[in-house]
mmCIF file of N, CA and C in Angstrom:
data_model
loop_
_atom_site.group_PDB
_atom_site.id
_atom_site.type_symbol
_atom_site.label_atom_id
_atom_site.label_comp_id
_atom_site.label_asym_id
_atom_site.label_seq_id
_atom_site.Cartn_x
_atom_site.Cartn_y
_atom_site.Cartn_z
ATOM 1 N N SER K 30 -34.933 13.217 -16.047
ATOM 2 C CA SER K 30 -36.126 13.958 -15.707
ATOM 3 C C SER K 30 -37.331 13.013 -15.787
ATOM 4 N N ALA K 31 -38.358 13.303 -15.021
ATOM 5 C CA ALA K 31 -39.541 12.455 -14.983
ATOM 6 C C ALA K 31 -40.790 13.318 -14.985
ATOM 7 N N ALA K 32 -41.890 12.725 -15.411
ATOM 8 C CA ALA K 32 -43.173 13.415 -15.360
ATOM 9 C C ALA K 32 -43.672 13.401 -13.917
ATOM 10 N N VAL K 33 -44.241 14.496 -13.486
ATOM 11 C CA VAL K 33 -44.779 14.603 -12.129
ATOM 12 C C VAL K 33 -46.286 14.449 -12.212
ATOM 13 N N PRO K 34 -46.873 13.514 -11.430
ATOM 14 C CA PRO K 34 -48.320 13.329 -11.485
ATOM 15 C C PRO K 34 -49.051 14.577 -10.981
ATOM 16 N N PRO K 35 -50.239 14.845 -11.511
ATOM 17 C CA PRO K 35 -50.973 16.054 -11.121
ATOM 18 C C PRO K 35 -51.378 16.094 -9.654
ATOM 19 N N ASN K 36 -51.428 14.943 -8.977
ATOM 20 C CA ASN K 36 -51.805 14.929 -7.560
ATOM 21 C C ASN K 36 -50.599 15.042 -6.633
ATOM 22 N N ALA K 37 -49.406 15.251 -7.173
ATOM 23 C CA ALA K 37 -48.219 15.400 -6.333
ATOM 24 C C ALA K 37 -48.330 16.671 -5.500
ATOM 25 N N MET K 38 -47.861 16.607 -4.255
ATOM 26 C CA MET K 38 -47.911 17.757 -3.355
ATOM 27 C C MET K 38 -46.658 18.629 -3.475
ATOM 28 N N ALA K 39 -45.526 18.005 -3.779
ATOM 29 C CA ALA K 39 -44.268 18.734 -3.884
ATOM 30 C C ALA K 39 -43.390 18.052 -4.913
ATOM 31 N N VAL K 40 -42.468 18.814 -5.466
ATOM 32 C CA VAL K 40 -41.530 18.286 -6.446
ATOM 33 C C VAL K 40 -40.120 18.698 -6.019
ATOM 34 N N GLN K 41 -39.174 17.792 -6.238
ATOM 35 C CA GLN K 41 -37.770 18.110 -6.011
ATOM 36 C C GLN K 41 -37.117 18.303 -7.374
ATOM 37 N N LEU K 42 -36.482 19.455 -7.546
ATOM 38 C CA LEU K 42 -35.833 19.781 -8.809
ATOM 39 C C LEU K 42 -34.323 19.836 -8.607
ATOM 40 N N HIS K 43 -33.598 19.228 -9.516
ATOM 41 C CA HIS K 43 -32.150 19.383 -9.520
ATOM 42 C C HIS K 43 -31.844 20.575 -10.407
ATOM 43 N N VAL K 44 -31.167 21.556 -9.849
ATOM 44 C CA VAL K 44 -30.859 22.791 -10.565
ATOM 45 C C VAL K 44 -29.347 22.890 -10.737
ATOM 46 N N TYR K 45 -28.916 23.001 -11.986
ATOM 47 C CA TYR K 45 -27.506 23.241 -12.288
ATOM 48 C C TYR K 45 -27.432 24.585 -12.992
ATOM 49 N N SER K 46 -26.646 25.478 -12.457
ATOM 50 C CA SER K 46 -26.512 26.788 -13.079
ATOM 51 C C SER K 46 -25.056 27.052 -13.419
ATOM 52 N N GLN K 47 -24.866 27.699 -14.543
ATOM 53 C CA GLN K 47 -23.518 27.990 -15.031
ATOM 54 C C GLN K 47 -23.523 29.410 -15.579
ATOM 55 N N SER K 48 -22.566 30.205 -15.156
ATOM 56 C CA SER K 48 -22.495 31.586 -15.607
ATOM 57 C C SER K 48 -21.072 31.914 -16.025
ATOM 58 N N SER K 49 -20.953 32.597 -17.140
ATOM 59 C CA SER K 49 -19.631 33.013 -17.594
ATOM 60 C C SER K 49 -19.311 34.429 -17.130
ATOM 61 N N GLY K 50 -20.232 35.048 -16.447
ATOM 62 C CA GLY K 50 -20.009 36.392 -15.915
ATOM 63 C C GLY K 50 -20.992 36.690 -14.820
ATOM 64 N N GLY K 51 -20.598 37.504 -13.869
ATOM 65 C CA GLY K 51 -21.479 37.844 -12.762
ATOM 66 C C GLY K 51 -22.627 38.725 -13.213
ATOM 67 N N GLY K 52 -23.829 38.395 -12.813
ATOM 68 C CA GLY K 52 -24.986 39.203 -13.160
ATOM 69 C C GLY K 52 -25.221 40.284 -12.112
ATOM 70 N N ILE K 53 -26.064 41.230 -12.443
ATOM 71 C CA ILE K 53 -26.403 42.297 -11.497
ATOM 72 C C ILE K 53 -27.364 41.766 -10.448
ATOM 73 N N GLN K 54 -28.263 40.904 -10.845
ATOM 74 C CA GLN K 54 -29.227 40.289 -9.944
ATOM 75 C C GLN K 54 -29.001 38.783 -9.936
ATOM 76 N N PRO K 55 -29.271 38.107 -8.807
ATOM 77 C CA PRO K 55 -29.159 36.653 -8.810
ATOM 78 C C PRO K 55 -30.270 36.021 -9.642
ATOM 79 N N ASN K 56 -30.011 34.852 -10.186
ATOM 80 C CA ASN K 56 -31.037 34.087 -10.894
ATOM 81 C C ASN K 56 -31.839 33.340 -9.844
ATOM 82 N N ARG K 57 -33.159 33.261 -10.045
ATOM 83 C CA ARG K 57 -34.019 32.746 -8.988
ATOM 84 C C ARG K 57 -35.021 31.724 -9.509
ATOM 85 N N ILE K 58 -35.390 30.797 -8.627
ATOM 86 C CA ILE K 58 -36.540 29.925 -8.827
ATOM 87 C C ILE K 58 -37.472 30.221 -7.674
ATOM 88 N N GLY K 59 -38.745 30.440 -7.996
ATOM 89 C CA GLY K 59 -39.678 30.804 -6.944
ATOM 90 C C GLY K 59 -41.055 30.229 -7.159
ATOM 91 N N SER K 60 -41.897 30.417 -6.171
ATOM 92 C CA SER K 60 -43.277 29.959 -6.250
ATOM 93 C C SER K 60 -44.140 31.065 -6.834
ATOM 94 N N VAL K 61 -45.380 30.743 -7.163
ATOM 95 C CA VAL K 61 -46.309 31.711 -7.734
ATOM 96 C C VAL K 61 -46.545 32.864 -6.761
ATOM 97 N N SER K 62 -46.446 32.604 -5.470
ATOM 98 C CA SER K 62 -46.680 33.650 -4.467
ATOM 99 C C SER K 62 -45.542 34.663 -4.413
ATOM 100 N N GLY K 63 -44.439 34.389 -5.105
ATOM 101 C CA GLY K 63 -43.313 35.316 -5.110
ATOM 102 C C GLY K 63 -42.196 34.928 -4.164
ATOM 103 N N GLN K 64 -42.367 33.856 -3.401
ATOM 104 C CA GLN K 64 -41.329 33.410 -2.480
ATOM 105 C C GLN K 64 -40.162 32.819 -3.263
ATOM 106 N N THR K 65 -38.945 33.273 -2.991
ATOM 107 C CA THR K 65 -37.757 32.729 -3.632
ATOM 108 C C THR K 65 -37.356 31.435 -2.924
ATOM 109 N N LEU K 66 -37.277 30.343 -3.686
ATOM 110 C CA LEU K 66 -36.922 29.044 -3.129
ATOM 111 C C LEU K 66 -35.464 28.684 -3.394
ATOM 112 N N TRP K 67 -34.873 29.310 -4.394
ATOM 113 C CA TRP K 67 -33.462 29.093 -4.725
ATOM 114 C C TRP K 67 -32.935 30.340 -5.397
ATOM 115 N N SER K 68 -31.702 30.683 -5.092
ATOM 116 C CA SER K 68 -31.083 31.854 -5.695
ATOM 117 C C SER K 68 -29.622 31.543 -5.972
ATOM 118 N N SER K 69 -29.142 31.952 -7.132
ATOM 119 C CA SER K 69 -27.753 31.692 -7.503
ATOM 120 C C SER K 69 -26.837 32.736 -6.888
ATOM 121 N N PRO K 70 -25.568 32.382 -6.704
ATOM 122 C CA PRO K 70 -24.612 33.397 -6.243
ATOM 123 C C PRO K 70 -24.322 34.386 -7.371
ATOM 124 N N LEU K 71 -23.873 35.570 -7.027
ATOM 125 C CA LEU K 71 -23.555 36.593 -8.020
ATOM 126 C C LEU K 71 -22.132 36.470 -8.546
ATOM 127 N N SER K 72 -21.362 35.546 -7.999
ATOM 128 C CA SER K 72 -19.939 35.473 -8.320
ATOM 129 C C SER K 72 -19.647 34.890 -9.697
ATOM 130 N N GLY K 73 -20.634 34.319 -10.363
ATOM 131 C CA GLY K 73 -20.398 33.680 -11.655
ATOM 132 C C GLY K 73 -19.968 32.231 -11.515
ATOM 133 N N ALA K 74 -20.009 31.707 -10.301
ATOM 134 C CA ALA K 74 -19.607 30.321 -10.071
ATOM 135 C C ALA K 74 -20.686 29.358 -10.545
ATOM 136 N N ASN K 75 -20.285 28.139 -10.891
ATOM 137 C CA ASN K 75 -21.234 27.089 -11.235
ATOM 138 C C ASN K 75 -21.781 26.495 -9.947
ATOM 139 N N THR K 76 -23.086 26.244 -9.904
ATOM 140 C CA THR K 76 -23.708 25.676 -8.716
ATOM 141 C C THR K 76 -24.611 24.517 -9.101
ATOM 142 N N SER K 77 -24.790 23.596 -8.164
ATOM 143 C CA SER K 77 -25.679 22.465 -8.346
ATOM 144 C C SER K 77 -26.371 22.213 -7.013
ATOM 145 N N SER K 78 -27.688 22.128 -7.022
ATOM 146 C CA SER K 78 -28.416 21.890 -5.783
ATOM 147 C C SER K 78 -29.779 21.284 -6.088
ATOM 148 N N VAL K 79 -30.415 20.767 -5.032
ATOM 149 C CA VAL K 79 -31.761 20.213 -5.129
ATOM 150 C C VAL K 79 -32.705 21.162 -4.397
ATOM 151 N N VAL K 80 -33.785 21.538 -5.074
ATOM 152 C CA VAL K 80 -34.763 22.479 -4.533
ATOM 153 C C VAL K 80 -36.099 21.768 -4.424
ATOM 154 N N GLN K 81 -36.753 21.879 -3.262
ATOM 155 C CA GLN K 81 -38.101 21.319 -3.118
ATOM 156 C C GLN K 81 -39.099 22.458 -3.169
ATOM 157 N N MET K 82 -40.138 22.280 -3.969
ATOM 158 C CA MET K 82 -41.151 23.318 -4.065
ATOM 159 C C MET K 82 -42.539 22.703 -4.230
ATOM 160 N N PRO K 83 -43.585 23.429 -3.842
ATOM 161 C CA PRO K 83 -44.943 22.913 -3.991
ATOM 162 C C PRO K 83 -45.330 22.820 -5.460
ATOM 163 N N VAL K 84 -46.211 21.874 -5.766
ATOM 164 C CA VAL K 84 -46.720 21.731 -7.129
ATOM 165 C C VAL K 84 -47.992 22.561 -7.241
ATOM 166 N N ILE K 85 -47.953 23.548 -8.135
ATOM 167 C CA ILE K 85 -49.110 24.411 -8.374
ATOM 168 C C ILE K 85 -49.347 24.425 -9.874
ATOM 169 N N SER K 86 -50.405 23.779 -10.313
ATOM 170 C CA SER K 86 -50.778 23.744 -11.735
ATOM 171 C C SER K 86 -49.663 23.211 -12.629
ATOM 172 N N GLN K 87 -48.823 22.325 -12.097
ATOM 173 C CA GLN K 87 -47.760 21.691 -12.887
ATOM 174 C C GLN K 87 -46.797 22.708 -13.503
ATOM 175 N N ARG K 88 -46.577 23.857 -12.861
ATOM 176 C CA ARG K 88 -45.738 24.898 -13.433
ATOM 177 C C ARG K 88 -44.595 25.274 -12.500
ATOM 178 N N VAL K 89 -43.477 25.622 -13.105
ATOM 179 C CA VAL K 89 -42.314 26.132 -12.387
ATOM 180 C C VAL K 89 -41.935 27.445 -13.047
ATOM 181 N N PHE K 90 -41.709 28.464 -12.239
ATOM 182 C CA PHE K 90 -41.323 29.763 -12.760
ATOM 183 C C PHE K 90 -39.891 30.066 -12.346
ATOM 184 N N TYR K 91 -39.131 30.634 -13.255
ATOM 185 C CA TYR K 91 -37.763 31.027 -12.915
ATOM 186 C C TYR K 91 -37.414 32.320 -13.627
ATOM 187 N N ALA K 92 -36.432 33.025 -13.087
ATOM 188 C CA ALA K 92 -35.987 34.289 -13.664
ATOM 189 C C ALA K 92 -34.484 34.228 -13.866
ATOM 190 N N VAL K 93 -34.040 34.597 -15.042
ATOM 191 C CA VAL K 93 -32.621 34.620 -15.371
ATOM 192 C C VAL K 93 -32.234 36.073 -15.567
ATOM 193 N N SER K 94 -31.170 36.513 -14.882
ATOM 194 C CA SER K 94 -30.834 37.931 -14.911
ATOM 195 C C SER K 94 -29.761 38.296 -15.926
ATOM 196 N N ALA K 95 -29.020 37.326 -16.439
ATOM 197 C CA ALA K 95 -27.917 37.661 -17.348
ATOM 198 C C ALA K 95 -27.992 36.809 -18.606
ATOM 199 N N ALA K 96 -27.646 37.395 -19.738
ATOM 200 C CA ALA K 96 -27.653 36.666 -21.009
ATOM 201 C C ALA K 96 -26.562 35.615 -21.065
ATOM 202 N N THR K 97 -25.565 35.718 -20.206
ATOM 203 C CA THR K 97 -24.446 34.775 -20.194
ATOM 204 C C THR K 97 -24.682 33.643 -19.203
ATOM 205 N N PHE K 98 -25.938 33.365 -18.891
ATOM 206 C CA PHE K 98 -26.290 32.392 -17.854
ATOM 207 C C PHE K 98 -26.995 31.192 -18.455
ATOM 208 N N ARG K 99 -26.679 30.021 -17.960
ATOM 209 C CA ARG K 99 -27.338 28.779 -18.383
ATOM 210 C C ARG K 99 -27.879 28.076 -17.148
ATOM 211 N N MET K 100 -29.118 27.592 -17.228
ATOM 212 C CA MET K 100 -29.727 26.877 -16.116
ATOM 213 C C MET K 100 -30.389 25.607 -16.638
ATOM 214 N N ASP K 101 -30.010 24.466 -16.071
ATOM 215 C CA ASP K 101 -30.642 23.188 -16.387
ATOM 216 C C ASP K 101 -31.469 22.773 -15.181
ATOM 217 N N ILE K 102 -32.749 22.489 -15.403
ATOM 218 C CA ILE K 102 -33.649 22.068 -14.333
ATOM 219 C C ILE K 102 -34.231 20.719 -14.714
ATOM 220 N N THR K 103 -34.036 19.720 -13.863
ATOM 221 C CA THR K 103 -34.607 18.396 -14.097
ATOM 222 C C THR K 103 -35.359 17.938 -12.849
ATOM 223 N N VAL K 104 -36.352 17.089 -13.049
ATOM 224 C CA VAL K 104 -37.119 16.549 -11.928
ATOM 225 C C VAL K 104 -36.272 15.487 -11.235
ATOM 226 N N PHE K 105 -36.075 15.659 -9.933
ATOM 227 C CA PHE K 105 -35.289 14.745 -9.116
ATOM 228 C C PHE K 105 -36.204 13.772 -8.366
ATOM 229 N N GLY K 106 -37.413 14.215 -8.044
ATOM 230 C CA GLY K 106 -38.373 13.377 -7.318
ATOM 231 C C GLY K 106 -39.629 14.168 -7.009
ATOM 232 N N TYR K 107 -40.607 13.516 -6.395
ATOM 233 C CA TYR K 107 -41.842 14.193 -6.010
ATOM 234 C C TYR K 107 -42.463 13.460 -4.834
ATOM 235 N N ARG K 108 -43.391 14.159 -4.147
ATOM 236 C CA ARG K 108 -44.065 13.596 -2.968
ATOM 237 C C ARG K 108 -45.561 13.523 -3.244
ATOM 238 N N LEU K 109 -46.154 12.362 -2.985
ATOM 239 C CA LEU K 109 -47.590 12.153 -3.186
ATOM 240 C C LEU K 109 -48.353 12.318 -1.870
ATOM 241 N N PRO K 110 -49.664 12.573 -1.943
ATOM 242 C CA PRO K 110 -50.462 12.765 -0.716
ATOM 243 C C PRO K 110 -50.463 11.560 0.214
ATOM 244 N N ASN K 111 -50.304 10.362 -0.314
ATOM 245 C CA ASN K 111 -50.315 9.151 0.524
ATOM 246 C C ASN K 111 -48.947 8.842 1.124
ATOM 247 N N GLY K 112 -47.986 9.738 0.965
ATOM 248 C CA GLY K 112 -46.656 9.528 1.515
ATOM 249 C C GLY K 112 -45.688 8.876 0.557
ATOM 250 N N GLY K 113 -46.159 8.463 -0.623
ATOM 251 C CA GLY K 113 -45.272 7.840 -1.607
ATOM 252 C C GLY K 113 -44.368 8.849 -2.256
ATOM 253 N N GLN K 114 -43.217 8.328 -2.736
ATOM 254 C CA GLN K 114 -42.253 9.211 -3.414
ATOM 255 C C GLN K 114 -41.790 8.581 -4.694
#
């Protein structure tokens, strides 16, 4: 994981989710506006993916629907206004 500079326009997050049982609702990562950017399957399967989302006040919001769920989120990369990564 890495620190994301405050002037970054977007961040790429590596999301690993593990569930020992199917939840009623999918687990989600979304933006402040309520848009879902990533959603887990309901099957209880383990998933791994990279999600790109805008940087807003250096915060990431996520919702976990089941107590038997584990989610690891690490910074995979970020995009700067000058095109640097």
